[in-house]
Coordinates of C-alpha atoms in Angstrom, one line a residue:
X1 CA 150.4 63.0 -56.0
X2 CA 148.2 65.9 -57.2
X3 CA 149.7 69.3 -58.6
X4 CA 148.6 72.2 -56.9
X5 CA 148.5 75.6 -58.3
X6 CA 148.3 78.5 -55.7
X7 CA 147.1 81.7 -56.5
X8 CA 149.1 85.1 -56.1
X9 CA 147.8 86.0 -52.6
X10 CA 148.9 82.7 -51.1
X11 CA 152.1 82.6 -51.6
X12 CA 153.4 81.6 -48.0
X13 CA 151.1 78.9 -48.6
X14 CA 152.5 77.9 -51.3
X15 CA 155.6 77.7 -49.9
X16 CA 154.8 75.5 -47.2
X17 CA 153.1 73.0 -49.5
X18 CA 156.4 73.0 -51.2
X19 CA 158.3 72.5 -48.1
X20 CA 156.0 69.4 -47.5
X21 CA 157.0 67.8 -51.0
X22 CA 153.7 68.7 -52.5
X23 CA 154.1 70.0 -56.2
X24 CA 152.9 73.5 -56.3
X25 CA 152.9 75.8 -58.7
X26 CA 153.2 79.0 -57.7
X27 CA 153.9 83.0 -59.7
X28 CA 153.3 86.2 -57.6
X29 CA 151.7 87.7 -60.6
X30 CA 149.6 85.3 -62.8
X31 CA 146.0 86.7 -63.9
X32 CA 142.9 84.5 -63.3
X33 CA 142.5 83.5 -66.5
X34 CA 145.9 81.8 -66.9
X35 CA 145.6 80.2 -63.2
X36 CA 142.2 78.8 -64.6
X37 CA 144.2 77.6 -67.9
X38 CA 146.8 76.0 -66.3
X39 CA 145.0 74.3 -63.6
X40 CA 142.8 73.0 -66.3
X41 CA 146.0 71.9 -68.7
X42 CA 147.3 70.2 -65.9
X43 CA 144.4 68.4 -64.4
X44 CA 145.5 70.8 -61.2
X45 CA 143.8 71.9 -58.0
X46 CA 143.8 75.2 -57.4
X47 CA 143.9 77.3 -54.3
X48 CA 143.0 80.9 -53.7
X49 CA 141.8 83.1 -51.0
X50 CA 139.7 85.1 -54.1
X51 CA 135.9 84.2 -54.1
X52 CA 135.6 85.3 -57.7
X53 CA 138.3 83.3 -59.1
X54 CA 137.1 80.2 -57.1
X55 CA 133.6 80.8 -58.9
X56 CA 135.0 81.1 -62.1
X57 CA 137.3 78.3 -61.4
X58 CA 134.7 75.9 -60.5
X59 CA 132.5 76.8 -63.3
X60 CA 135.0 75.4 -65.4
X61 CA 134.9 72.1 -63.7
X62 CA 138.4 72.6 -61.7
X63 CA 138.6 71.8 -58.5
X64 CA 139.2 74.5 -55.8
X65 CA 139.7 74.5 -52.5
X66 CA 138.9 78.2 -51.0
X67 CA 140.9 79.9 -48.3
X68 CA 139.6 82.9 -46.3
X69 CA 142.2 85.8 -45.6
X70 CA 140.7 85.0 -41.8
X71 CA 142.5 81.9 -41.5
X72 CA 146.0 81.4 -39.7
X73 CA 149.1 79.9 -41.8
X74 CA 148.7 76.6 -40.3
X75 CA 144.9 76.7 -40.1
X76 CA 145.2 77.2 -44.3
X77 CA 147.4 74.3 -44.4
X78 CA 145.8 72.0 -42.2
X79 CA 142.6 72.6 -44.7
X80 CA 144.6 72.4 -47.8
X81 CA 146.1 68.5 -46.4
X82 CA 142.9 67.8 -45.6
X83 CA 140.8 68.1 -48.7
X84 CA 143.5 66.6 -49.8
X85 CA 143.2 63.8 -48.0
X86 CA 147.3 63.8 -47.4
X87 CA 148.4 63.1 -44.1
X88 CA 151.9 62.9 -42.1
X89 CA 152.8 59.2 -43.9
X90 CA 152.6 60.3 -47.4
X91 CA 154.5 63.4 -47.0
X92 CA 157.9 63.6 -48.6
X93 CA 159.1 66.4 -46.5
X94 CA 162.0 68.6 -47.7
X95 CA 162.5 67.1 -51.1
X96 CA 161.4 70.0 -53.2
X97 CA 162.9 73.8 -53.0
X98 CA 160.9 76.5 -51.6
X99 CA 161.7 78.9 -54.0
X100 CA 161.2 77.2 -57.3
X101 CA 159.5 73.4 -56.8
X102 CA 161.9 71.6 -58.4
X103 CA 163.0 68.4 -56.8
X104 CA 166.0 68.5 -54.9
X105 CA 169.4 66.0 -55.1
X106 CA 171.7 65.2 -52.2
X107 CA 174.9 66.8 -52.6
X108 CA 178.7 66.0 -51.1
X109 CA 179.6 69.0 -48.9
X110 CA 183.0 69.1 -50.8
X111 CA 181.4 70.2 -54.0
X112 CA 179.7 73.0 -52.1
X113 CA 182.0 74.0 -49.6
X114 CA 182.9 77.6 -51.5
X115 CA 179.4 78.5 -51.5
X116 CA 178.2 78.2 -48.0
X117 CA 180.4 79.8 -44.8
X118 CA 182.5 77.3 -43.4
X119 CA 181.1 77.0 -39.7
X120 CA 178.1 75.7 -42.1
X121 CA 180.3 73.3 -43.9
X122 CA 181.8 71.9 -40.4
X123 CA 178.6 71.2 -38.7
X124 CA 176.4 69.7 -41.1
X125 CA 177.0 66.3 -43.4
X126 CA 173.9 66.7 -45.2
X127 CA 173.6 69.0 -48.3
X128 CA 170.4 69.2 -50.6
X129 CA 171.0 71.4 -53.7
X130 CA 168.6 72.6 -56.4
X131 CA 170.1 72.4 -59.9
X132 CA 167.0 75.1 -61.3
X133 CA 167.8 77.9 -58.7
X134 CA 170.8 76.9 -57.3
X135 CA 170.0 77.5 -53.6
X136 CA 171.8 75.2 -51.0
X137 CA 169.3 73.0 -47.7
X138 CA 170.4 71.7 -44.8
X139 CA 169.8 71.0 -41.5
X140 CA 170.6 73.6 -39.6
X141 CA 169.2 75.5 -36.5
X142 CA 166.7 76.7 -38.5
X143 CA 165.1 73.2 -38.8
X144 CA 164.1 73.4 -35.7
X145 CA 161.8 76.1 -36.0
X146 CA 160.5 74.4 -39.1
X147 CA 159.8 70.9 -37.6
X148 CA 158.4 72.5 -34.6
X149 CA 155.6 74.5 -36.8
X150 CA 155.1 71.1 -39.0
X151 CA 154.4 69.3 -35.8
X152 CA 151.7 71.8 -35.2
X153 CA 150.0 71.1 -38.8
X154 CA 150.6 67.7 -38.8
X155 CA 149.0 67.1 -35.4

């Protein structure tokens, strides 16, 4: 699959990508100029909500897909799977972490069981851990919330 690289102003965008397995790249603070360097190392999209950094960006023969600040959350996604040219079946949803891309590994609850409360431990037998960032998934209520917004994008 292609790597993405999001700009600075997108990054609940990013995050969602991420949440969809799609490798993003993604630092709060990067200048233009390095975005446009590393999307150009990496043979990576890039997508911003900036107008001048999409111009420069194209310019130097990377492609860009353009968000406008007047577009929802799911609206921006919809457009980013789309131009990709990604849809539900070639998703790998949940297998990267939010926070920090890398790939997540299942994980026995007994190996975790000090780090999470224990109501969390009880109800759940599936554990996803990130071995960069060290943050904990798992299906919890919050999943719901989640798969109800995917549905939306995915629809």
């Amino acid at each position: 699959m292609t790597k993405i690289i999001v700009d600075g102003m997108l990054g609940n965008v990013a995050k969602w990508l991420r949440l969809l397995g799609i490798d993003t790249y993604y630092e709060r603070d990067l200048e233009d100029d390095k975005l446009i360097e590393l999307a150009s190392k990496y043979n990576a999209i890039l997508i911003t909500g900036d107008e001048e950094l999409s111009f420069k960006a194209f310019r130097k023969n990377i492609k860009v897909i353009l968000l406008k600040n007047k577009l929802t959350k799911k609206s921006m996604i919809k457009k980013v799977l789309s131009e990709l040219n990604i849809n539900k079946n070639n998703l790998e949803i949940g297998s990267r972490c939010i926070r920090c891309n890398n790939l997540l590994k299942p994980i026995d609850k007994n190996l975790i069981s000090n780090k999470l409360p224990k109501k969390i431990i009880e109800n759940n037998d599936e554990f996803w851990y990130c071995d960069k960032c060290d943050k904990i998934y798992w299906y919890g209520s919050h999943w719901r919330n989640i798969e109800k917004e995917l549905n939306e994008i995915l629809a």
